[in-house]
Amino acid sequence: MLDYKTLVDWDRKYLWHPFTQMKEWMEESPVIIERGEGIYLIDVNGNRYIDGVASMWTNVHGHNRREINDSITTQLNMISHSSLLGYANVPAIQLAKRLVEITPHGLNKVFYSDNGATSVEVALKMACQFWRQNGEPRRKVFLHLDAAYHGDTVGAMSVGGIELFHKTFENLLFETRVSPAPYVYRSETGQDSESVRDSCLHEMESILQTCKGEIAAVIIEPLIQGAGGVIVSPRGFLKGAAELARKYNALLILDEVMTGFGRTGRMWACEHEGVVPDILCTAKGLTAGYLPLAATITTDEVFDAFLGDYGDFRTFFHGHTFTGNQLGCVAALANINLFEETNLIDRIQPTIEHFKDRLKEFYTLDHVGDVRVCGLAAGIELVRDRVSKEEYPAADKVGMRVCREALQHGAILRPLINVIVLMPPLQITITELDQLLEIVYNAIKRITEEHLRS
Ligand SMILES: *Cc1c(COP(=O)(O)O)cnc(C)c1O
């Protein structure tokens, strides 16, 4: 067994971490995870931490869950991977059927890929080719929201709206139309959520009007804009946006990569507002956070536009080497079975109520500006000044410092600049949730009050 010091040396010497300033990283002592157990992550030094963000918003039933482990090892002893290009495999077939059964009515065809970003790339290319083959080749432009996040590949970045992540790559990105995000706390057009919703929808409609016949699809993260800061949409925004897409004959792509698989308290976020998209993307929670697998699920109408004789070349020209990987598919099947066997969606309703209630207490902290919550996802926005809503300068790294403080007390978190994100595994109990909230509350208090003094 390698000792901690050797691992740190090798990490510094050989590894480049994502979204990480490596100069800073190399000056710190990293937590090196060795094991997982339920909602806990355990490092090589034996320290236990609550996984407060479900390992990048993926984990559902806890780590090291026997049912999922067993399904993977059973499959492992048969075969780990064979290609879906030209051949089928058993778990990919079973999972496609299950996904059609558990997604909203009308979504009937499953296209696999490997991660959230690729599931979005697939959706964009599908929409693009759909219109080209369906008599409206002028529909090439995508409409997305400001502050949107759909992944880090070039296509997914193009429909993203986070300046810090996307600006550097501007010259690579294709042209889009951007509609304002319904960010109630920082909206200039209104104070209450209804007026923010209505003004955002109004703006969206005027873009659709201006670009009549040119919008291929409207792409939205339903209910929660995750990486943009856990921005929770006002009630009715999703439904309104879906109606506008329909009215102007654009496809609706819902990116449920984060919101899918129970995060919002329903299996899919779009169920809250009775919306059925033309294309739905799912990844993170699909395998309960065990393996990289994604799916882009669409309607018969979209699928049928790709049918033809070989020589018509209407084939969807897209695929990834590991598309439909067996290990990922059996993990996803075990995940879906666990949802049903443990009645998870019903079981988390009291946890969600408790979470919502307890989070109100965070307003007693002077530097908490906004607390946004939807299902088992929350964003706590820290501000330098509550009255003016003045932000902490990003370089002060207040969010990072709060998370580092929380780490010292047993919780692993990752902020979005000044927003503290809470996204525990859905499996978390109310007692464990209280522990997590107490750690976070105290960490915010300590860091923001210390910041005030310095
Ligand atoms: C995380 C995320 C993605 C990207 O998923 P990856 O697996 O990291 O590529 C896309 N969309 C949303 C809404 C996400 O939260």
GROMACS .gro file of C-alpha atoms and ligand atoms in nm:
model
  469
    1MET     CA    1   0.000   0.000   0.000
    2LEU     CA    2   0.136   0.340  -0.100
    3ASP     CA    3   0.174   0.588   0.182
    4TYR     CA    4   0.009   0.930   0.178
    5LYS     CA    5   0.331   1.117   0.108
    6THR     CA    6   0.417   0.909  -0.199
    7LEU     CA    7   0.066   0.952  -0.336
    8VAL     CA    8   0.084   1.329  -0.289
    9ASP     CA    9   0.425   1.342  -0.460
   10TRP     CA   10   0.296   1.144  -0.757
   11ASP     CA   11  -0.025   1.343  -0.775
   12ARG     CA   12   0.172   1.668  -0.791
   13LYS     CA   13   0.414   1.528  -1.039
   14TYR     CA   14   0.180   1.351  -1.283
   15LEU     CA   15  -0.180   1.460  -1.245
   16TRP     CA   16  -0.365   1.759  -1.389
   17HIS     CA   17  -0.697   1.810  -1.209
   18PRO     CA   18  -1.008   1.951  -1.382
   19PHE     CA   19  -1.123   2.307  -1.311
   20THR     CA   20  -0.826   2.345  -1.077
   21GLN     CA   21  -0.553   2.607  -1.052
   22MET     CA   22  -0.266   2.361  -1.033
   23LYS     CA   23  -0.016   2.607  -0.886
   24GLU     CA   24  -0.236   2.642  -0.583
   25TRP     CA   25  -0.316   2.272  -0.577
   26MET     CA   26   0.049   2.180  -0.558
   27GLU     CA   27   0.093   2.395  -0.250
   28GLU     CA   28  -0.182   2.219  -0.059
   29SER     CA   29  -0.230   1.876   0.092
   30PRO     CA   30  -0.499   1.701  -0.104
   31VAL     CA   31  -0.763   1.470   0.034
   32ILE     CA   32  -0.708   1.137  -0.138
   33ILE     CA   33  -1.019   0.924  -0.138
   34GLU     CA   34  -0.978   0.554  -0.092
   35ARG     CA   35  -1.322   0.417  -0.013
   36GLY     CA   36  -1.688   0.505   0.007
   37GLU     CA   37  -1.960   0.385   0.240
   38GLY     CA   38  -2.315   0.514   0.214
   39ILE     CA   39  -2.300   0.892   0.215
   40TYR     CA   40  -1.940   0.892   0.340
   41LEU     CA   41  -1.613   0.926   0.155
   42ILE     CA   42  -1.311   0.787   0.337
   43ASP     CA   43  -0.959   0.904   0.261
   44VAL     CA   44  -0.628   0.716   0.268
   45ASN     CA   45  -0.565   0.847   0.619
   46GLY     CA   46  -0.893   0.701   0.743
   47ASN     CA   47  -1.082   1.031   0.772
   48ARG     CA   48  -1.455   1.014   0.700
   49TYR     CA   49  -1.639   1.293   0.525
   50ILE     CA   50  -2.004   1.341   0.436
   51ASP     CA   51  -2.022   1.357   0.057
   52GLY     CA   52  -2.210   1.689   0.057
   53VAL     CA   53  -2.222   1.724  -0.321
   54ALA     CA   54  -2.274   1.356  -0.407
   55SER     CA   55  -1.938   1.334  -0.585
   56MET     CA   56  -2.006   1.603  -0.842
   57TRP     CA   57  -2.385   1.569  -0.817
   58THR     CA   58  -2.395   1.206  -0.924
   59ASN     CA   59  -2.446   0.976  -0.629
   60VAL     CA   60  -2.798   0.858  -0.552
   61HIS     CA   61  -2.815   0.553  -0.323
   62GLY     CA   62  -2.485   0.598  -0.143
   63HIS     CA   63  -2.140   0.464  -0.220
   64ASN     CA   64  -2.054   0.099  -0.230
   65ARG     CA   65  -2.414  -0.008  -0.248
   66ARG     CA   66  -2.430  -0.385  -0.259
   67GLU     CA   67  -2.707  -0.416  -0.520
   68ILE     CA   68  -2.518  -0.199  -0.768
   69ASN     CA   69  -2.182  -0.359  -0.695
   70ASP     CA   70  -2.333  -0.703  -0.749
   71SER     CA   71  -2.487  -0.612  -1.082
   72ILE     CA   72  -2.156  -0.477  -1.204
   73THR     CA   73  -1.952  -0.777  -1.089
   74THR     CA   74  -2.201  -1.021  -1.239
   75GLN     CA   75  -2.175  -0.843  -1.571
   76LEU     CA   76  -1.797  -0.812  -1.536
   77ASN     CA   77  -1.774  -1.190  -1.526
   78MET     CA   78  -1.956  -1.213  -1.858
   79ILE     CA   79  -1.819  -0.924  -2.061
   80SER     CA   80  -1.724  -0.563  -1.991
   81HIS     CA   81  -1.759  -0.411  -2.332
   82SER     CA   82  -1.855  -0.481  -2.688
   83SER     CA   83  -1.955  -0.225  -2.948
   84LEU     CA   84  -2.306  -0.105  -3.033
   85LEU     CA   85  -2.180  -0.010  -3.378
   86GLY     CA   86  -2.328  -0.290  -3.583
   87TYR     CA   87  -2.401  -0.517  -3.284
   88ALA     CA   88  -2.636  -0.517  -2.989
   89ASN     CA   89  -2.579  -0.617  -2.629
   90VAL     CA   90  -2.815  -0.741  -2.358
   91PRO     CA   91  -2.794  -0.468  -2.091
   92ALA     CA   92  -2.810  -0.185  -2.349
   93ILE     CA   93  -3.138  -0.328  -2.479
   94GLN     CA   94  -3.285  -0.380  -2.133
   95LEU     CA   95  -3.187  -0.033  -2.019
   96ALA     CA   96  -3.328   0.137  -2.329
   97LYS     CA   97  -3.664  -0.026  -2.257
   98ARG     CA   98  -3.651   0.077  -1.890
   99LEU     CA   99  -3.558   0.435  -1.976
  100VAL     CA  100  -3.850   0.465  -2.215
  101GLU     CA  101  -4.077   0.330  -1.940
  102ILE     CA  102  -3.959   0.576  -1.674
  103THR     CA  103  -3.930   0.892  -1.885
  104PRO     CA  104  -4.233   1.107  -1.972
  105HIS     CA  105  -4.476   0.960  -2.223
  106GLY     CA  106  -4.366   1.013  -2.583
  107LEU     CA  107  -3.992   0.972  -2.534
  108ASN     CA  108  -3.939   0.640  -2.709
  109LYS     CA  109  -3.586   0.610  -2.847
  110VAL     CA  110  -3.261   0.599  -2.653
  111PHE     CA  111  -2.923   0.704  -2.789
  112TYR     CA  112  -2.630   0.631  -2.557
  113SER     CA  113  -2.309   0.821  -2.497
  114ASP     CA  114  -2.060   0.860  -2.215
  115ASN     CA  115  -2.120   1.179  -2.016
  116GLY     CA  116  -2.339   1.484  -1.982
  117ALA     CA  117  -2.156   1.693  -2.237
  118THR     CA  118  -2.176   1.422  -2.502
  119SER     CA  119  -2.545   1.366  -2.431
  120VAL     CA  120  -2.591   1.735  -2.514
  121GLU     CA  121  -2.372   1.716  -2.825
  122VAL     CA  122  -2.590   1.429  -2.941
  123ALA     CA  123  -2.905   1.634  -2.878
  124LEU     CA  124  -2.769   1.935  -3.070
  125LYS     CA  125  -2.657   1.730  -3.367
  126MET     CA  126  -2.983   1.535  -3.365
  127ALA     CA  127  -3.185   1.858  -3.374
  128CYS     CA  128  -2.965   2.002  -3.648
  129GLN     CA  129  -2.989   1.697  -3.873
  130PHE     CA  130  -3.360   1.656  -3.793
  131TRP     CA  131  -3.446   1.993  -3.949
  132ARG     CA  132  -3.214   1.945  -4.242
  133GLN     CA  133  -3.400   1.625  -4.325
  134ASN     CA  134  -3.739   1.746  -4.225
  135GLY     CA  135  -3.786   2.025  -4.475
  136GLU     CA  136  -3.668   2.320  -4.268
  137PRO     CA  137  -3.293   2.347  -4.325
  138ARG     CA  138  -3.299   2.711  -4.215
  139ARG     CA  139  -3.354   2.600  -3.858
  140LYS     CA  140  -2.993   2.589  -3.746
  141VAL     CA  141  -2.970   2.825  -3.452
  142PHE     CA  142  -2.998   2.723  -3.087
  143LEU     CA  143  -3.161   2.935  -2.822
  144HIS     CA  144  -3.027   2.891  -2.471
  145LEU     CA  145  -3.037   3.072  -2.141
  146ASP     CA  146  -2.783   3.303  -1.995
  147ALA     CA  147  -2.586   3.133  -1.711
  148ALA     CA  148  -2.661   2.795  -1.872
  149TYR     CA  149  -2.422   2.505  -1.835
  150HIS     CA  150  -2.442   2.202  -2.060
  151GLY     CA  151  -2.087   2.063  -2.041
  152ASP     CA  152  -1.737   2.141  -2.160
  153THR     CA  153  -1.713   2.007  -2.512
  154VAL     CA  154  -1.724   2.270  -2.786
  155GLY     CA  155  -2.088   2.221  -2.885
  156ALA     CA  156  -2.206   2.209  -2.526
  157MET     CA  157  -2.001   2.519  -2.445
  158SER     CA  158  -2.160   2.700  -2.738
  159VAL     CA  159  -2.499   2.673  -2.572
  160GLY     CA  160  -2.349   2.761  -2.234
  161GLY     CA  161  -2.364   3.103  -2.078
  162ILE     CA  162  -2.103   3.111  -1.804
  163GLU     CA  163  -1.858   3.382  -1.897
  164LEU     CA  164  -1.577   3.257  -1.673
  165PHE     CA  165  -1.581   2.908  -1.827
  166HIS     CA  166  -1.663   2.992  -2.187
  167LYS     CA  167  -1.511   3.330  -2.274
  168THR     CA  168  -1.159   3.193  -2.332
  169PHE     CA  169  -1.288   2.962  -2.603
  170GLU     CA  170  -1.509   3.218  -2.773
  171ASN     CA  171  -1.349   3.176  -3.113
  172LEU     CA  172  -1.438   2.805  -3.116
  173LEU     CA  173  -1.805   2.848  -3.039
  174PHE     CA  174  -2.092   2.860  -3.287
  175GLU     CA  175  -2.346   3.137  -3.292
  176THR     CA  176  -2.653   3.111  -3.071
  177ARG     CA  177  -2.932   3.327  -2.931
  178VAL     CA  178  -2.926   3.393  -2.559
  179SER     CA  179  -3.233   3.453  -2.350
  180PRO     CA  180  -3.208   3.591  -1.995
  181ALA     CA  181  -3.191   3.349  -1.703
  182PRO     CA  182  -3.479   3.376  -1.455
  183TYR     CA  183  -3.240   3.462  -1.173
  184VAL     CA  184  -3.484   3.624  -0.931
  185TYR     CA  185  -3.229   3.734  -0.670
  186ARG     CA  186  -3.018   3.928  -0.919
  187SER     CA  187  -3.285   4.029  -1.166
  188GLU     CA  188  -3.306   4.390  -1.274
  189THR     CA  189  -3.654   4.357  -1.414
  190GLY     CA  190  -3.846   4.270  -1.105
  191GLN     CA  191  -3.848   4.172  -0.742
  192ASP     CA  192  -4.097   3.889  -0.729
  193SER     CA  193  -4.055   3.561  -0.909
  194GLU     CA  194  -4.370   3.601  -1.122
  195SER     CA  195  -4.254   3.925  -1.277
  196VAL     CA  196  -3.904   3.788  -1.339
  197ARG     CA  197  -4.054   3.480  -1.499
  198ASP     CA  198  -4.284   3.684  -1.719
  199SER     CA  199  -4.016   3.925  -1.833
  200CYS     CA  200  -3.776   3.640  -1.916
  201LEU     CA  201  -4.044   3.460  -2.114
  202HIS     CA  202  -4.133   3.783  -2.289
  203GLU     CA  203  -3.771   3.826  -2.391
  204MET     CA  204  -3.755   3.466  -2.510
  205GLU     CA  205  -4.062   3.518  -2.722
  206SER     CA  206  -3.924   3.830  -2.883
  207ILE     CA  207  -3.609   3.636  -2.984
  208LEU     CA  208  -3.821   3.355  -3.126
  209GLN     CA  209  -4.024   3.613  -3.313
  210THR     CA  210  -3.716   3.787  -3.456
  211CYS     CA  211  -3.561   3.455  -3.557
  212LYS     CA  212  -3.880   3.302  -3.690
  213GLY     CA  213  -3.809   2.977  -3.875
  214GLU     CA  214  -3.441   2.977  -3.773
  215ILE     CA  215  -3.441   2.830  -3.424
  216ALA     CA  216  -3.363   2.457  -3.434
  217ALA     CA  217  -3.417   2.405  -3.065
  218VAL     CA  218  -3.453   2.571  -2.730
  219ILE     CA  219  -3.225   2.407  -2.475
  220ILE     CA  220  -3.290   2.442  -2.104
  221GLU     CA  221  -3.182   2.297  -1.772
  222PRO     CA  222  -3.529   2.239  -1.625
  223LEU     CA  223  -3.605   2.394  -1.284
  224ILE     CA  224  -3.243   2.438  -1.175
  225GLN     CA  225  -2.956   2.600  -1.362
  226GLY     CA  226  -2.688   2.402  -1.183
  227ALA     CA  227  -2.334   2.517  -1.255
  228GLY     CA  228  -2.461   2.871  -1.316
  229GLY     CA  229  -2.515   2.894  -0.940
  230VAL     CA  230  -2.801   2.658  -0.853
  231ILE     CA  231  -3.045   2.914  -0.991
  232VAL     CA  232  -3.394   2.783  -0.926
  233SER     CA  233  -3.649   2.885  -1.189
  234PRO     CA  234  -3.971   3.053  -1.081
  235ARG     CA  235  -4.273   2.825  -1.096
  236GLY     CA  236  -4.416   2.816  -1.446
  237PHE     CA  237  -4.101   2.926  -1.625
  238LEU     CA  238  -4.033   2.583  -1.770
  239LYS     CA  239  -4.391   2.538  -1.882
  240GLY     CA  240  -4.391   2.884  -2.038
  241ALA     CA  241  -4.065   2.820  -2.222
  242ALA     CA  242  -4.194   2.484  -2.345
  243GLU     CA  243  -4.510   2.649  -2.479
  244LEU     CA  244  -4.302   2.910  -2.660
  245ALA     CA  245  -4.081   2.647  -2.820
  246ARG     CA  246  -4.395   2.468  -2.936
  247LYS     CA  247  -4.560   2.788  -3.061
  248TYR     CA  248  -4.259   2.874  -3.278
  249ASN     CA  249  -4.214   2.515  -3.388
  250ALA     CA  250  -3.865   2.475  -3.237
  251LEU     CA  251  -3.764   2.151  -3.070
  252LEU     CA  252  -3.733   2.152  -2.692
  253ILE     CA  253  -3.418   1.994  -2.548
  254LEU     CA  254  -3.419   1.944  -2.174
  255ASP     CA  255  -3.082   1.887  -2.015
  256GLU     CA  256  -3.174   1.671  -1.714
  257VAL     CA  257  -2.812   1.568  -1.660
  258MET     CA  258  -2.818   1.707  -1.307
  259THR     CA  259  -3.191   1.731  -1.236
  260GLY     CA  260  -3.281   1.380  -1.353
  261PHE     CA  261  -3.302   1.074  -1.129
  262GLY     CA  262  -3.482   1.228  -0.838
  263ARG     CA  263  -3.273   1.534  -0.756
  264THR     CA  264  -3.571   1.771  -0.764
  265GLY     CA  265  -3.803   1.535  -0.576
  266ARG     CA  266  -3.957   1.382  -0.889
  267MET     CA  267  -3.784   1.138  -1.119
  268TRP     CA  268  -3.751   1.414  -1.381
  269ALA     CA  269  -3.765   1.788  -1.322
  270CYS     CA  270  -3.995   1.835  -1.620
  271GLU     CA  271  -4.265   1.629  -1.444
  272HIS     CA  272  -4.318   1.916  -1.198
  273GLU     CA  273  -4.466   2.128  -1.475
  274GLY     CA  274  -4.610   1.857  -1.698
  275VAL     CA  275  -4.362   1.929  -1.976
  276VAL     CA  276  -4.248   1.665  -2.224
  277PRO     CA  277  -3.944   1.763  -2.430
  278ASP     CA  278  -3.860   1.645  -2.780
  279ILE     CA  279  -3.518   1.546  -2.655
  280LEU     CA  280  -3.410   1.468  -2.299
  281CYS     CA  281  -3.047   1.436  -2.185
  282THR     CA  282  -2.949   1.232  -1.881
  283ALA     CA  283  -2.613   1.137  -1.733
  284LYS     CA  284  -2.486   1.208  -1.378
  285GLY     CA  285  -2.740   1.009  -1.173
  286LEU     CA  286  -2.815   0.760  -1.451
  287THR     CA  287  -2.574   0.501  -1.310
  288ALA     CA  288  -2.640   0.622  -0.953
  289GLY     CA  289  -2.303   0.792  -0.983
  290TYR     CA  290  -2.108   0.469  -1.037
  291LEU     CA  291  -1.990   0.476  -1.397
  292PRO     CA  292  -1.979   0.717  -1.689
  293LEU     CA  293  -2.284   0.664  -1.905
  294ALA     CA  294  -2.530   0.903  -2.067
  295ALA     CA  295  -2.842   0.886  -2.277
  296THR     CA  296  -3.023   1.120  -2.514
  297ILE     CA  297  -3.384   1.014  -2.539
  298THR     CA  298  -3.619   1.134  -2.809
  299THR     CA  299  -3.958   1.098  -2.973
  300ASP     CA  300  -4.072   0.883  -3.263
  301GLU     CA  301  -4.114   1.201  -3.464
  302VAL     CA  302  -3.745   1.289  -3.437
  303PHE     CA  303  -3.635   0.929  -3.482
  304ASP     CA  304  -3.850   0.875  -3.789
  305ALA     CA  305  -3.693   1.170  -3.969
  306PHE     CA  306  -3.369   0.970  -3.980
  307LEU     CA  307  -3.520   0.665  -4.151
  308GLY     CA  308  -3.451   0.597  -4.517
  309ASP     CA  309  -3.261   0.377  -4.755
  310TYR     CA  310  -2.890   0.348  -4.691
  311GLY     CA  311  -2.813   0.557  -4.997
  312ASP     CA  312  -3.029   0.843  -4.870
  313PHE     CA  313  -2.764   0.905  -4.605
  314ARG     CA  314  -3.018   1.008  -4.346
  315THR     CA  315  -2.831   0.798  -4.089
  316PHE     CA  316  -2.750   0.981  -3.769
  317PHE     CA  317  -2.377   1.014  -3.816
  318HIS     CA  318  -2.268   1.013  -3.457
  319GLY     CA  319  -2.130   0.763  -3.210
  320HIS     CA  320  -1.875   0.702  -2.940
  321THR     CA  321  -1.654   0.399  -2.900
  322PHE     CA  322  -1.800   0.305  -2.564
  323THR     CA  323  -2.163   0.379  -2.656
  324GLY     CA  324  -2.392   0.145  -2.463
  325ASN     CA  325  -2.117  -0.002  -2.249
  326GLN     CA  326  -2.245  -0.306  -2.061
  327LEU     CA  327  -2.105  -0.220  -1.719
  328GLY     CA  328  -2.259   0.126  -1.728
  329CYS     CA  329  -2.591  -0.014  -1.846
  330VAL     CA  330  -2.618  -0.276  -1.569
  331ALA     CA  331  -2.532  -0.011  -1.309
  332ALA     CA  332  -2.813   0.204  -1.449
  333LEU     CA  333  -3.053  -0.092  -1.441
  334ALA     CA  334  -2.964  -0.162  -1.079
  335ASN     CA  335  -3.011   0.208  -1.006
  336ILE     CA  336  -3.362   0.210  -1.153
  337ASN     CA  337  -3.450  -0.110  -0.967
  338LEU     CA  338  -3.337   0.047  -0.640
  339PHE     CA  339  -3.555   0.352  -0.704
  340GLU     CA  340  -3.852   0.119  -0.729
  341GLU     CA  341  -3.763  -0.136  -0.463
  342THR     CA  342  -3.681   0.125  -0.199
  343ASN     CA  343  -3.961   0.356  -0.309
  344LEU     CA  344  -3.699   0.629  -0.307
  345ILE     CA  345  -3.896   0.917  -0.455
  346ASP     CA  346  -4.169   0.884  -0.191
  347ARG     CA  347  -3.919   0.821   0.082
  348ILE     CA  348  -3.723   1.141   0.022
  349GLN     CA  349  -4.026   1.372   0.041
  350PRO     CA  350  -3.995   1.429   0.419
  351THR     CA  351  -3.618   1.476   0.378
  352ILE     CA  352  -3.684   1.745   0.119
  353GLU     CA  353  -3.934   1.923   0.346
  354HIS     CA  354  -3.687   1.912   0.632
  355PHE     CA  355  -3.406   2.039   0.409
  356LYS     CA  356  -3.617   2.333   0.293
  357ASP     CA  357  -3.713   2.422   0.650
  358ARG     CA  358  -3.366   2.400   0.797
  359LEU     CA  359  -3.214   2.604   0.516
  360LYS     CA  360  -3.425   2.905   0.620
  361GLU     CA  361  -3.204   2.930   0.928
  362PHE     CA  362  -2.915   3.030   0.705
  363TYR     CA  363  -3.076   3.372   0.663
  364THR     CA  364  -2.974   3.442   1.022
  365LEU     CA  365  -2.617   3.470   0.893
  366ASP     CA  366  -2.528   3.825   0.788
  367HIS     CA  367  -2.352   3.728   0.468
  368VAL     CA  368  -2.607   3.491   0.328
  369GLY     CA  369  -2.784   3.682   0.051
  370ASP     CA  370  -3.002   3.415  -0.105
  371VAL     CA  371  -3.088   3.055  -0.025
  372ARG     CA  372  -3.222   2.864  -0.323
  373VAL     CA  373  -3.358   2.517  -0.287
  374CYS     CA  374  -3.531   2.265  -0.507
  375GLY     CA  375  -3.562   1.902  -0.402
  376LEU     CA  376  -3.231   1.790  -0.255
  377ALA     CA  377  -3.031   2.064  -0.424
  378ALA     CA  378  -2.948   2.396  -0.266
  379GLY     CA  379  -2.737   2.698  -0.342
  380ILE     CA  380  -2.645   2.939  -0.065
  381GLU     CA  381  -2.526   3.265  -0.216
  382LEU     CA  382  -2.279   3.455   0.001
  383VAL     CA  383  -2.255   3.832  -0.035
  384ARG     CA  384  -2.026   4.094   0.107
  385ASP     CA  385  -2.317   4.322   0.173
  386ARG     CA  386  -2.667   4.197   0.212
  387VAL     CA  387  -2.845   4.524   0.144
  388SER     CA  388  -2.662   4.614  -0.177
  389LYS     CA  389  -2.614   4.244  -0.268
  390GLU     CA  390  -2.251   4.329  -0.336
  391GLU     CA  391  -2.058   4.018  -0.431
  392TYR     CA  392  -1.736   3.906  -0.271
  393PRO     CA  393  -1.457   3.945  -0.525
  394ALA     CA  394  -1.394   3.602  -0.681
  395ALA     CA  395  -1.025   3.632  -0.594
  396ASP     CA  396  -1.113   3.635  -0.223
  397LYS     CA  397  -1.225   3.275  -0.266
  398VAL     CA  398  -1.479   3.300   0.011
  399GLY     CA  399  -1.670   3.000  -0.121
  400MET     CA  400  -1.352   2.792  -0.137
  401ARG     CA  401  -1.260   2.894   0.215
  402VAL     CA  402  -1.600   2.797   0.349
  403CYS     CA  403  -1.562   2.457   0.185
  404ARG     CA  404  -1.214   2.411   0.326
  405GLU     CA  405  -1.349   2.494   0.670
  406ALA     CA  406  -1.629   2.242   0.623
  407LEU     CA  407  -1.372   1.982   0.523
  408GLN     CA  408  -1.198   2.025   0.858
  409HIS     CA  409  -1.528   1.936   1.020
  410GLY     CA  410  -1.611   1.636   0.809
  411ALA     CA  411  -1.792   1.741   0.492
  412ILE     CA  412  -1.676   1.746   0.134
  413LEU     CA  413  -1.822   2.031  -0.069
  414ARG     CA  414  -1.736   2.227  -0.379
  415PRO     CA  415  -1.856   2.584  -0.430
  416LEU     CA  416  -1.954   2.772  -0.743
  417ILE     CA  417  -1.756   3.092  -0.674
  418ASN     CA  418  -1.964   3.249  -0.394
  419VAL     CA  419  -2.241   2.994  -0.396
  420ILE     CA  420  -2.214   2.705  -0.152
  421VAL     CA  421  -2.371   2.404  -0.316
  422LEU     CA  422  -2.544   2.128  -0.123
  423MET     CA  423  -2.639   1.821  -0.322
  424PRO     CA  424  -2.611   1.515  -0.099
  425PRO     CA  425  -2.685   1.160  -0.216
  426LEU     CA  426  -3.065   1.117  -0.215
  427GLN     CA  427  -3.013   0.830   0.026
  428ILE     CA  428  -2.909   1.070   0.307
  429THR     CA  429  -3.110   1.042   0.630
  430ILE     CA  430  -3.254   1.340   0.814
  431THR     CA  431  -3.001   1.295   1.095
  432GLU     CA  432  -2.712   1.292   0.851
  433LEU     CA  433  -2.858   1.591   0.671
  434ASP     CA  434  -2.871   1.782   0.999
  435GLN     CA  435  -2.503   1.703   1.058
  436LEU     CA  436  -2.417   1.832   0.712
  437LEU     CA  437  -2.621   2.150   0.758
  438GLU     CA  438  -2.462   2.219   1.095
  439ILE     CA  439  -2.112   2.185   0.949
  440VAL     CA  440  -2.200   2.417   0.662
  441TYR     CA  441  -2.373   2.673   0.881
  442ASN     CA  442  -2.077   2.696   1.116
  443ALA     CA  443  -1.827   2.710   0.830
  444ILE     CA  444  -2.010   3.000   0.668
  445LYS     CA  445  -2.037   3.179   0.999
  446ARG     CA  446  -1.670   3.137   1.080
  447ILE     CA  447  -1.535   3.235   0.740
  448THR     CA  448  -1.765   3.526   0.662
  449GLU     CA  449  -1.726   3.676   1.006
  450GLU     CA  450  -1.352   3.634   0.993
  451HIS     CA  451  -1.354   3.791   0.647
  452LEU     CA  452  -1.541   4.086   0.789
  453ARG     CA  453  -1.266   4.145   1.043
  454SER     CA  454  -0.974   4.111   0.802
  455LIG     C1  455  -2.266   1.826  -1.524
  455LIG     C2  456  -2.357   1.875  -1.628
  455LIG     C3  457  -2.329   1.855  -1.764
  455LIG     C4  458  -2.200   1.794  -1.811
  455LIG     O1  459  -2.188   1.661  -1.772
  455LIG     P1  460  -2.043   1.589  -1.782
  455LIG     O2  461  -2.072   1.449  -1.748
  455LIG     O3  462  -1.955   1.660  -1.683
  455LIG     O4  463  -1.995   1.609  -1.921
  455LIG     C5  464  -2.422   1.894  -1.856
  455LIG     N1  465  -2.536   1.953  -1.817
  455LIG     C6  466  -2.567   1.975  -1.690
  455LIG     C7  467  -2.697   2.038  -1.654
  455LIG     C8  468  -2.477   1.938  -1.590
  455LIG     O5  469  -2.505   1.963  -1.461
   0.00000   0.00000   0.00000
